Amino acid sequence: MAFLYDNPIGDVGWVRQHEMGRLAIEKALGDKVKTKYVQVPTGADSERVMRSLAQSGTKLIYGVSFGYMNPMAKVAAQFPGTTFMNAQGFMTSKNMGVYSARVYEGFYMNGVIAGKMSKTGTVGYIASMPVPEVVQGVNAFMLGMRSVNPKATVKIVWLNTWYDPGREREAANALLSDGADVLTSVLSSPVAVQVAEERGAYAVAWQSDMSKYGPRAQLSCALLDWSNPYTQITKAVAAGTWKSSNDWLGVREGVIRMVGLSASLPSDVRQLVTHIESDMKSGSFKPFTGPIVDQDGKQRVAAGVSMSDDELRKIDWLVAGIQGRIPAN
């Protein structure tokens, strides 16, 4: 089996968390599996690599980025005896499945913490690409903030990339200079936490615990833990029981959990987040439950109604309180 990574592994971030999942497979299954990873950009190069892997007898191929989806679908059609899995995509076939994380659940809880801890009521949000997954995240973050501070605002900067530490640092400093006192970033680096530490601000992290980069600054981390899904999928493929599906996994499945909570968090804030996480796990709380109003004052979700998964996957609007628009693709 093989993993395709579109960026270096690093010691934190998106690829690091998938690498931890690969290592969890090896630990759980031992010599029953042989795993490796290939770093390759999405696009034509990845199609060539996947085809070569399948031709050489690789039985299971994971592509950990949405960008692998289209080339993977082409190769999967040519190699029906190989199982293909794409992260965060939507295309499936008999031998190709999808696994995604409900990242918005973690962003909601981080938003609650930011809303409680911000003195200015303004958070700086560094966004990556204007895709539904990222729109879900910033909206959930804003909803979490306003659940505890109805006047809170989020100032958003879009970088249109998943990884660019230099531009991320510029954005972080600009947001703090513009009145934010808490930072969060969708990009796969610890830069926002580092800048917050340097400038005496707070930060909430996601993907990986980044507290070593900002021991005073980091308030929390919405961790992505792929260990169990990867192990279970691999076991099913090995046993011949795997069937294609499109699985959206979150707090309930243990893929998202809150870690790295700062000792500076008041006990009532800790208890509140623990309660929310428990309710998400039981399914009794869904962040996108109305009433929800967008930036232009239009009611998008009626009181007591929860957005469906199909609606969330197509979301293309921002909730009230966010300063900044979704850039055109």
Short mmCIF file of N, CA and C in Angstrom, two decimals, residues 225-284:
data_model
loop_
_atom_site.label_atom_id
_atom_site.label_comp_id
_atom_site.label_asym_id
_atom_site.label_seq_id
_atom_site.Cartn_x
_atom_site.Cartn_y
_atom_site.Cartn_z
N ASP A 225 -7.04 13.18 13.79
CA ASP A 225 -6.45 11.88 14.11
C ASP A 225 -7.02 10.83 13.16
N TRP A 226 -6.22 10.43 12.17
CA TRP A 226 -6.67 9.48 11.15
C TRP A 226 -6.35 8.03 11.51
N SER A 227 -5.78 7.79 12.67
CA SER A 227 -5.27 6.45 13.00
C SER A 227 -6.32 5.36 12.86
N ASN A 228 -7.48 5.55 13.45
CA ASN A 228 -8.50 4.50 13.42
C ASN A 228 -9.09 4.29 12.02
N PRO A 229 -9.50 5.35 11.31
CA PRO A 229 -10.03 5.12 9.96
C PRO A 229 -9.04 4.41 9.05
N TYR A 230 -7.78 4.84 9.08
CA TYR A 230 -6.80 4.19 8.21
C TYR A 230 -6.63 2.71 8.56
N THR A 231 -6.58 2.43 9.83
CA THR A 231 -6.41 1.03 10.25
C THR A 231 -7.61 0.19 9.84
N GLN A 232 -8.82 0.72 10.05
CA GLN A 232 -10.02 -0.04 9.72
C GLN A 232 -10.19 -0.23 8.22
N ILE A 233 -9.92 0.81 7.45
CA ILE A 233 -10.01 0.68 5.99
C ILE A 233 -9.02 -0.35 5.48
N THR A 234 -7.80 -0.28 5.98
CA THR A 234 -6.76 -1.21 5.53
C THR A 234 -7.11 -2.64 5.90
N LYS A 235 -7.62 -2.86 7.09
CA LYS A 235 -8.05 -4.20 7.50
C LYS A 235 -9.13 -4.73 6.57
N ALA A 236 -10.08 -3.88 6.21
CA ALA A 236 -11.19 -4.30 5.35
C ALA A 236 -10.69 -4.67 3.96
N VAL A 237 -9.77 -3.87 3.43
CA VAL A 237 -9.21 -4.18 2.11
C VAL A 237 -8.46 -5.50 2.15
N ALA A 238 -7.66 -5.69 3.19
CA ALA A 238 -6.88 -6.93 3.32
C ALA A 238 -7.78 -8.15 3.46
N ALA A 239 -8.92 -7.96 4.14
CA ALA A 239 -9.84 -9.08 4.37
C ALA A 239 -10.80 -9.31 3.20
N GLY A 240 -10.79 -8.40 2.25
CA GLY A 240 -11.69 -8.53 1.11
C GLY A 240 -13.12 -8.11 1.40
N THR A 241 -13.32 -7.36 2.49
CA THR A 241 -14.68 -6.94 2.87
C THR A 241 -14.94 -5.46 2.57
N TRP A 242 -13.95 -4.76 2.04
CA TRP A 242 -14.10 -3.32 1.77
C TRP A 242 -15.12 -3.05 0.69
N LYS A 243 -15.92 -2.03 0.89
CA LYS A 243 -16.87 -1.57 -0.11
C LYS A 243 -16.76 -0.06 -0.24
N SER A 244 -16.88 0.43 -1.44
CA SER A 244 -16.75 1.86 -1.69
C SER A 244 -17.82 2.65 -0.95
N SER A 245 -17.40 3.79 -0.39
CA SER A 245 -18.34 4.68 0.30
C SER A 245 -17.73 6.07 0.35
N ASN A 246 -18.53 7.03 0.78
CA ASN A 246 -18.07 8.40 0.99
C ASN A 246 -18.34 8.73 2.45
N ASP A 247 -17.32 8.60 3.28
CA ASP A 247 -17.48 8.73 4.73
C ASP A 247 -17.01 10.09 5.21
N TRP A 248 -17.87 10.78 5.95
CA TRP A 248 -17.56 12.10 6.53
C TRP A 248 -17.44 11.90 8.03
N LEU A 249 -16.22 12.01 8.54
CA LEU A 249 -15.90 11.61 9.91
C LEU A 249 -15.54 12.81 10.77
N GLY A 250 -15.97 12.76 12.03
CA GLY A 250 -15.71 13.89 12.90
C GLY A 250 -15.48 13.49 14.34
N VAL A 251 -16.04 14.28 15.25
CA VAL A 251 -15.88 14.03 16.67
C VAL A 251 -16.44 12.67 17.05
N ARG A 252 -17.57 12.31 16.48
CA ARG A 252 -18.21 11.04 16.83
C ARG A 252 -17.29 9.86 16.56
N GLU A 253 -16.53 9.92 15.48
CA GLU A 253 -15.65 8.81 15.10
C GLU A 253 -14.24 8.95 15.67
N GLY A 254 -13.99 10.01 16.42
CA GLY A 254 -12.68 10.21 17.02
C GLY A 254 -11.65 10.81 16.08
N VAL A 255 -12.07 11.25 14.89
CA VAL A 255 -11.14 11.85 13.94
C VAL A 255 -10.80 13.28 14.35
N ILE A 256 -11.72 13.94 15.01
CA ILE A 256 -11.48 15.29 15.52
C ILE A 256 -11.67 15.29 17.03
N ARG A 257 -10.67 15.81 17.72
CA ARG A 257 -10.79 15.93 19.18
C ARG A 257 -9.95 17.11 19.65
N MET A 258 -10.38 17.68 20.75
CA MET A 258 -9.70 18.85 21.29
C MET A 258 -8.55 18.42 22.19
N VAL A 259 -7.36 18.97 21.89
CA VAL A 259 -6.17 18.67 22.69
C VAL A 259 -5.41 19.98 22.92
N GLY A 260 -4.32 19.89 23.66
CA GLY A 260 -3.44 21.03 23.85
C GLY A 260 -4.11 22.23 24.48
N LEU A 261 -5.10 21.98 25.36
CA LEU A 261 -5.78 23.09 26.02
C LEU A 261 -4.83 23.77 27.00
N SER A 262 -4.76 25.09 26.89
CA SER A 262 -3.83 25.87 27.69
C SER A 262 -4.24 25.88 29.16
N ALA A 263 -3.24 25.90 30.02
CA ALA A 263 -3.50 26.00 31.45
C ALA A 263 -4.12 27.36 31.80
N SER A 264 -3.99 28.32 30.87
CA SER A 264 -4.55 29.65 31.11
C SER A 264 -6.06 29.71 30.87
N LEU A 265 -6.64 28.66 30.30
CA LEU A 265 -8.09 28.66 30.07
C LEU A 265 -8.83 28.55 31.40
N PRO A 266 -9.76 29.44 31.66
CA PRO A 266 -10.57 29.32 32.88
C PRO A 266 -11.35 28.00 32.90
N SER A 267 -11.64 27.53 34.08
CA SER A 267 -12.32 26.23 34.21
C SER A 267 -13.68 26.22 33.53
N ASP A 268 -14.40 27.34 33.55
CA ASP A 268 -15.72 27.35 32.93
C ASP A 268 -15.62 27.22 31.41
N VAL A 269 -14.54 27.75 30.82
CA VAL A 269 -14.34 27.61 29.37
C VAL A 269 -14.01 26.16 29.02
N ARG A 270 -13.14 25.55 29.81
CA ARG A 270 -12.82 24.14 29.61
C ARG A 270 -14.07 23.27 29.70
N GLN A 271 -14.88 23.52 30.71
CA GLN A 271 -16.09 22.73 30.90
C GLN A 271 -17.06 22.92 29.76
N LEU A 272 -17.17 24.15 29.27
CA LEU A 272 -18.08 24.43 28.16
C LEU A 272 -17.65 23.67 26.91
N VAL A 273 -16.37 23.70 26.58
CA VAL A 273 -15.88 23.01 25.38
C VAL A 273 -16.01 21.51 25.54
N THR A 274 -15.73 21.01 26.71
CA THR A 274 -15.90 19.57 26.95
C THR A 274 -17.35 19.15 26.76
N HIS A 275 -18.26 19.99 27.22
CA HIS A 275 -19.69 19.71 27.07
C HIS A 275 -20.09 19.72 25.59
N ILE A 276 -19.61 20.70 24.84
CA ILE A 276 -19.93 20.77 23.41
C ILE A 276 -19.38 19.56 22.68
N GLU A 277 -18.14 19.20 22.98
CA GLU A 277 -17.52 18.04 22.34
C GLU A 277 -18.31 16.77 22.62
N SER A 278 -18.77 16.64 23.86
CA SER A 278 -19.58 15.47 24.23
C SER A 278 -20.90 15.44 23.46
N ASP A 279 -21.52 16.61 23.31
CA ASP A 279 -22.79 16.68 22.58
C ASP A 279 -22.59 16.41 21.09
N MET A 280 -21.47 16.84 20.54
CA MET A 280 -21.17 16.52 19.14
C MET A 280 -20.99 15.01 18.98
N LYS A 281 -20.32 14.40 19.94
CA LYS A 281 -20.07 12.96 19.87
C LYS A 281 -21.36 12.17 19.92
N SER A 282 -22.31 12.64 20.72
CA SER A 282 -23.59 11.93 20.83
C SER A 282 -24.53 12.26 19.68
N GLY A 283 -24.21 13.32 18.94
CA GLY A 283 -25.07 13.74 17.85
C GLY A 283 -26.18 14.68 18.25
N SER A 284 -26.19 15.10 19.53
CA SER A 284 -27.26 15.97 20.01
C SER A 284 -27.01 17.44 19.70
#
